[in-house]
PDB file of N, CA and C in Angstrom:
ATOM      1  N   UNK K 221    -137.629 123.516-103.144  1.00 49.00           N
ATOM      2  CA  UNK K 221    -137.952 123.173-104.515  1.00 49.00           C
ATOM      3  C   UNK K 221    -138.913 121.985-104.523  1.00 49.00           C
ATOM      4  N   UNK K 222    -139.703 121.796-105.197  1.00 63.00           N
ATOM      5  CA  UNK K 222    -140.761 120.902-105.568  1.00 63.00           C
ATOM      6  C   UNK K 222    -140.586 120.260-106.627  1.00 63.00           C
ATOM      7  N   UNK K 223    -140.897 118.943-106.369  1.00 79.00           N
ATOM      8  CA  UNK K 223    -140.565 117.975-107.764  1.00 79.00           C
ATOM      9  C   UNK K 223    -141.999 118.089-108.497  1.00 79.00           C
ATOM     10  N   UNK K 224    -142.037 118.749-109.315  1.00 89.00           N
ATOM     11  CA  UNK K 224    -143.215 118.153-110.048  1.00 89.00           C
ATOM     12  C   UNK K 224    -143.017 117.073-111.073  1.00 89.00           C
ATOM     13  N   UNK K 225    -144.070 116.364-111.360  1.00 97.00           N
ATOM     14  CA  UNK K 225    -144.164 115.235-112.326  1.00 97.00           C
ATOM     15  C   UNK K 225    -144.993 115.766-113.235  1.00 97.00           C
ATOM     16  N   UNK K 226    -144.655 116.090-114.262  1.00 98.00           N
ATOM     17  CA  UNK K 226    -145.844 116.649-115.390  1.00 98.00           C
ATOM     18  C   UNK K 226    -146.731 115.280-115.761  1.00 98.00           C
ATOM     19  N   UNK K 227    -146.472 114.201-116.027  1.00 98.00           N
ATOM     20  CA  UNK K 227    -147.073 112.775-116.474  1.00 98.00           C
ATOM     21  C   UNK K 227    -147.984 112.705-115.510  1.00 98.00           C
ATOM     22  N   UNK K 228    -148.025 112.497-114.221  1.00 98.00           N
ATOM     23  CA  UNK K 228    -148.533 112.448-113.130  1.00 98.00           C
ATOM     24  C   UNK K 228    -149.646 113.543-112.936  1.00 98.00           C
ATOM     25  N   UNK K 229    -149.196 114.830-113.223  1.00 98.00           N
ATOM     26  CA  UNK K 229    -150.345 115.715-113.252  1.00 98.00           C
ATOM     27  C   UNK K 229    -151.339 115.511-114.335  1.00 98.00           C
ATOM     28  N   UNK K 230    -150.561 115.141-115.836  1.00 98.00           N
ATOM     29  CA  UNK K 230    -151.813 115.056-116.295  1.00 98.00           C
ATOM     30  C   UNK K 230    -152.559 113.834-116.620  1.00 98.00           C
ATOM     31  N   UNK K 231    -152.117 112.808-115.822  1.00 98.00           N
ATOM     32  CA  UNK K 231    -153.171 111.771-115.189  1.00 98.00           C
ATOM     33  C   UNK K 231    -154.328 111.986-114.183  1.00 98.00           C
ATOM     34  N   UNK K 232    -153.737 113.145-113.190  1.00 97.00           N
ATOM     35  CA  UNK K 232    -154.630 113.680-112.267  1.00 97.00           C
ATOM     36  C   UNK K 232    -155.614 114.361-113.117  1.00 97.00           C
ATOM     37  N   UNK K 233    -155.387 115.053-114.245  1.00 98.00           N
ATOM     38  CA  UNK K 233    -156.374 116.277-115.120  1.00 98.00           C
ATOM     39  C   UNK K 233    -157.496 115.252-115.685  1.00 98.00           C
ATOM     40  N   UNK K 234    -157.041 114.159-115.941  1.00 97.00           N
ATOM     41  CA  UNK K 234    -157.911 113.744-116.941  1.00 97.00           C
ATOM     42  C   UNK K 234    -159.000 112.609-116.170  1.00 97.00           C
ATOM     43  N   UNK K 235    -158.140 112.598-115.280  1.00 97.00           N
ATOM     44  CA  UNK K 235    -159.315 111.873-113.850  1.00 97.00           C
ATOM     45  C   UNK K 235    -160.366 112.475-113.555  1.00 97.00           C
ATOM     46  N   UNK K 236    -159.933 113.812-113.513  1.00 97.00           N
ATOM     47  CA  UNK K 236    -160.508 115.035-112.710  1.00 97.00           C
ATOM     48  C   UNK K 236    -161.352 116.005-113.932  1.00 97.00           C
ATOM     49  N   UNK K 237    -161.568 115.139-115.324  1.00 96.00           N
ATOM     50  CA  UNK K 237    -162.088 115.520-116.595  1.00 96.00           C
ATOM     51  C   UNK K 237    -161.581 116.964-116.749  1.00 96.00           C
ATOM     52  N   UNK K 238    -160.548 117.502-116.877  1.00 97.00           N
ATOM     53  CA  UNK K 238    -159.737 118.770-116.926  1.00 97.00           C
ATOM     54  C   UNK K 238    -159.511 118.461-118.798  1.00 97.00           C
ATOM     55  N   UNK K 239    -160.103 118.991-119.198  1.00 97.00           N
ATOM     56  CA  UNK K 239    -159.449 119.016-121.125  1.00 97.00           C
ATOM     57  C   UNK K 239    -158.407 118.901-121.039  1.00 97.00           C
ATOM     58  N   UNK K 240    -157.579 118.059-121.982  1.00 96.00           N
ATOM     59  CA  UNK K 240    -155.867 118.383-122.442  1.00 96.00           C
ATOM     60  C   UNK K 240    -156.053 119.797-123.209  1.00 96.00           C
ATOM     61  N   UNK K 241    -156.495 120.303-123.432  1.00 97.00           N
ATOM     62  CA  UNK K 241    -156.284 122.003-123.642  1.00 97.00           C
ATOM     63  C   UNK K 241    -155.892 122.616-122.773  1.00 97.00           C
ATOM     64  N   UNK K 242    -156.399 122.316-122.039  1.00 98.00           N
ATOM     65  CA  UNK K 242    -156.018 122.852-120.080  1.00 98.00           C
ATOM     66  C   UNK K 242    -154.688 122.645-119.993  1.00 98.00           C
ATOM     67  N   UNK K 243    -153.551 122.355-120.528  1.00 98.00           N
ATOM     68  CA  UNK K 243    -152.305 121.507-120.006  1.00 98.00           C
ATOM     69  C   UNK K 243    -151.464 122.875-120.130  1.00 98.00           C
ATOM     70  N   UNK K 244    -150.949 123.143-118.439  1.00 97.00           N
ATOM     71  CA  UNK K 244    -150.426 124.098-118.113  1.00 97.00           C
ATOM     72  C   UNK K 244    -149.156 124.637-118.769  1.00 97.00           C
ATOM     73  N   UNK K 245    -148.605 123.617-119.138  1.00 98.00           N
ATOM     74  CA  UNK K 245    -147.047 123.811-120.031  1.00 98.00           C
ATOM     75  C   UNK K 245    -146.867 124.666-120.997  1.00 98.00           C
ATOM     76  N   UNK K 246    -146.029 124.980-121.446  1.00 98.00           N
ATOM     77  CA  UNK K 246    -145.910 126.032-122.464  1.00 98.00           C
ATOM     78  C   UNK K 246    -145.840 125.216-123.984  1.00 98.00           C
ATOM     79  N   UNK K 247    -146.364 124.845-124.650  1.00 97.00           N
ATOM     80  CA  UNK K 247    -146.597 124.082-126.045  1.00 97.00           C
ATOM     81  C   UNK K 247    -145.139 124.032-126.323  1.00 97.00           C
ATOM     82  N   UNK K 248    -144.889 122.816-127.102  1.00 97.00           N
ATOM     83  CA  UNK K 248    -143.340 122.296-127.143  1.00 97.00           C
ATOM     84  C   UNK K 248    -142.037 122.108-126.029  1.00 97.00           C
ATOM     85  N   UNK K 249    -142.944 122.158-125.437  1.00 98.00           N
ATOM     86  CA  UNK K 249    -141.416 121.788-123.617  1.00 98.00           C
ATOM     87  C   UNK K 249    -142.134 120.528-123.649  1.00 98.00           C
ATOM     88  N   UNK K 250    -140.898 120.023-122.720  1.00 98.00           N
ATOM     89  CA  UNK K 250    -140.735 118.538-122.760  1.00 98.00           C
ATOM     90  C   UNK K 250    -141.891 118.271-121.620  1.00 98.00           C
ATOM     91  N   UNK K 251    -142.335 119.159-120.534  1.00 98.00           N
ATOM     92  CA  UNK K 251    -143.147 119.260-119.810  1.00 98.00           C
ATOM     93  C   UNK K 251    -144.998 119.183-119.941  1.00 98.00           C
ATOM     94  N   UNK K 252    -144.855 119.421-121.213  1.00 98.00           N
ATOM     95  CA  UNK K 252    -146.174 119.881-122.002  1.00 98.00           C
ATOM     96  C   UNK K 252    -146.093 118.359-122.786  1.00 98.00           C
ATOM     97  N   UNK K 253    -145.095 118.294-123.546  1.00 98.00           N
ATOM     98  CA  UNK K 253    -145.301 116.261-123.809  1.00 98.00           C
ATOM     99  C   UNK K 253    -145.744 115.279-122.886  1.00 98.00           C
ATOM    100  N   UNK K 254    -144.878 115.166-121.843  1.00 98.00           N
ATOM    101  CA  UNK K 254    -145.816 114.433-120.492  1.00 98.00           C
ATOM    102  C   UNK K 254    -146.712 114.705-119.920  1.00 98.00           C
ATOM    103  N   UNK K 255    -146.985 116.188-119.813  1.00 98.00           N
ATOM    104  CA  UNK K 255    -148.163 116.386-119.064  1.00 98.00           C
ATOM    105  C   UNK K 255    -149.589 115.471-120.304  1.00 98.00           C
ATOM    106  N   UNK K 256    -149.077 116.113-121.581  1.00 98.00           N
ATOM    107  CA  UNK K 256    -149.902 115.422-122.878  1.00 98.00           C
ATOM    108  C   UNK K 256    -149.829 113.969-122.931  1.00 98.00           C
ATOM    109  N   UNK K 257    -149.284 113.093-122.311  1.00 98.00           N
ATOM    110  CA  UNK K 257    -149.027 111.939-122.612  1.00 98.00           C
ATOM    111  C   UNK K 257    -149.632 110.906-121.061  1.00 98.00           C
ATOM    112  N   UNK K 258    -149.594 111.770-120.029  1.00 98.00           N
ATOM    113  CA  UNK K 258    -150.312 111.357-118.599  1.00 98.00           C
ATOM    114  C   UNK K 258    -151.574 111.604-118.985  1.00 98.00           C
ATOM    115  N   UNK K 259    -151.826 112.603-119.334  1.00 97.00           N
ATOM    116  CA  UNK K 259    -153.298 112.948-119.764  1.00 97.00           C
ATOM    117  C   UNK K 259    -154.499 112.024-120.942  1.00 97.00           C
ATOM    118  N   UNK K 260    -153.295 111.627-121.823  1.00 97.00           N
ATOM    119  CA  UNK K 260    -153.986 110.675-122.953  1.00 97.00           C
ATOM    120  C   UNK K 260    -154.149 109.427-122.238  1.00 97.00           C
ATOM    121  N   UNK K 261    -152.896 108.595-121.808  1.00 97.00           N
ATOM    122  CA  UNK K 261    -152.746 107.457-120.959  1.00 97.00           C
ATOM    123  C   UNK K 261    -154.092 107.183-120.270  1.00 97.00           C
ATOM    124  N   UNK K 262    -154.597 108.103-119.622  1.00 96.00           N
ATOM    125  CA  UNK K 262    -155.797 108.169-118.278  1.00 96.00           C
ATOM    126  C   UNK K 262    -157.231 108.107-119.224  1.00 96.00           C
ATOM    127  N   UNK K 263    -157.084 109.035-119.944  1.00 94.00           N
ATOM    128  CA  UNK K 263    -158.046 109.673-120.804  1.00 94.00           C
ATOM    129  C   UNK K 263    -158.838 108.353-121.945  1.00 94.00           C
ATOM    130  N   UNK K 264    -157.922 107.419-122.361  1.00 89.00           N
ATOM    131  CA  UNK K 264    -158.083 106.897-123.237  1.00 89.00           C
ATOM    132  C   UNK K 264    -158.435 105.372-122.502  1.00 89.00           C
ATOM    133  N   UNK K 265    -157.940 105.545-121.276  1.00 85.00           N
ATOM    134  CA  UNK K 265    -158.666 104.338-120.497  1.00 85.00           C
ATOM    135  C   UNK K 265    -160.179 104.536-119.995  1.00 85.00           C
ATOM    136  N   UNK K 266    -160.115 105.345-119.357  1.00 81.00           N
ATOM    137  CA  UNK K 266    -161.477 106.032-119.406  1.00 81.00           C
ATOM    138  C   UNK K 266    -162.467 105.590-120.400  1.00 81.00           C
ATOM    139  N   UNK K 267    -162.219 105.920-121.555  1.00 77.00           N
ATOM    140  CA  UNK K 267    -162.888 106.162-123.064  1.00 77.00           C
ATOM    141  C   UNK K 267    -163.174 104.438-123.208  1.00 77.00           C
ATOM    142  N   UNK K 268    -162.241 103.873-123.000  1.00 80.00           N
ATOM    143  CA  UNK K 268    -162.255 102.463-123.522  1.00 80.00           C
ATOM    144  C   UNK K 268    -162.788 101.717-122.509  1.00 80.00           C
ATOM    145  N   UNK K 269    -163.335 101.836-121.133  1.00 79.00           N
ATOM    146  CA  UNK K 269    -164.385 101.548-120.392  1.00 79.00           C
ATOM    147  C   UNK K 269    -165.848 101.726-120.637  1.00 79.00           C
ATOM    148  N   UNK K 270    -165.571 102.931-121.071  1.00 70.00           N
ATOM    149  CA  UNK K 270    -167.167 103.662-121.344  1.00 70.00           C
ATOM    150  C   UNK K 270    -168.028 103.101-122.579  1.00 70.00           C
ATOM    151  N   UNK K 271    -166.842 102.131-123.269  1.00 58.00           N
ATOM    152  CA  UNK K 271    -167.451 102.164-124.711  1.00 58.00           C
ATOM    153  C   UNK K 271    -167.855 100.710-124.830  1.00 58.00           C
ATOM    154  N   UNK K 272    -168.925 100.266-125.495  1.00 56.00           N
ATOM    155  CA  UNK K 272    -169.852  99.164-125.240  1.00 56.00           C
ATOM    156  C   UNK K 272    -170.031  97.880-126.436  1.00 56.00           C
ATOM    157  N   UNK K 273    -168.987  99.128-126.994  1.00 52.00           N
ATOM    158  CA  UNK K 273    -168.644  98.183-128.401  1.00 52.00           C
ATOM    159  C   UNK K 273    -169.918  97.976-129.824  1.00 52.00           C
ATOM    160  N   UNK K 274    -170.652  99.487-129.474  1.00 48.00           N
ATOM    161  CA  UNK K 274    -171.536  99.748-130.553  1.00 48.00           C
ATOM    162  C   UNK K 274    -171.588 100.877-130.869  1.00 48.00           C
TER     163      UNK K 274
END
């Protein structure tokens, strides 16, 4: 058996510029929240580097 970390994967997705559309989970599992919530976490740091403040 394999532990997956859904949070963890979708930190990897959004590193790896993978859309949160992409998020393998089945919509409403608790799996699909973290994977959605690793993914924003990453995603939104990203965003807030990039941005120059104009």
């Amino acid at each position: 058996m394999t532990d997956r970390d859904p949070f963890a994967e979708g930190e990897r997705a959004a590193r790896d510029n993978i859309p949160a559309g992409a998020n393998p989970y089945s919509d409403g599992s608790d799996e699909h929240a973290l994977w959605a919530a690793g993914h924003e976490k990453v995603a939104g740091a990203i965003e807030g580097r990039g941005s120059d403040g104009s």
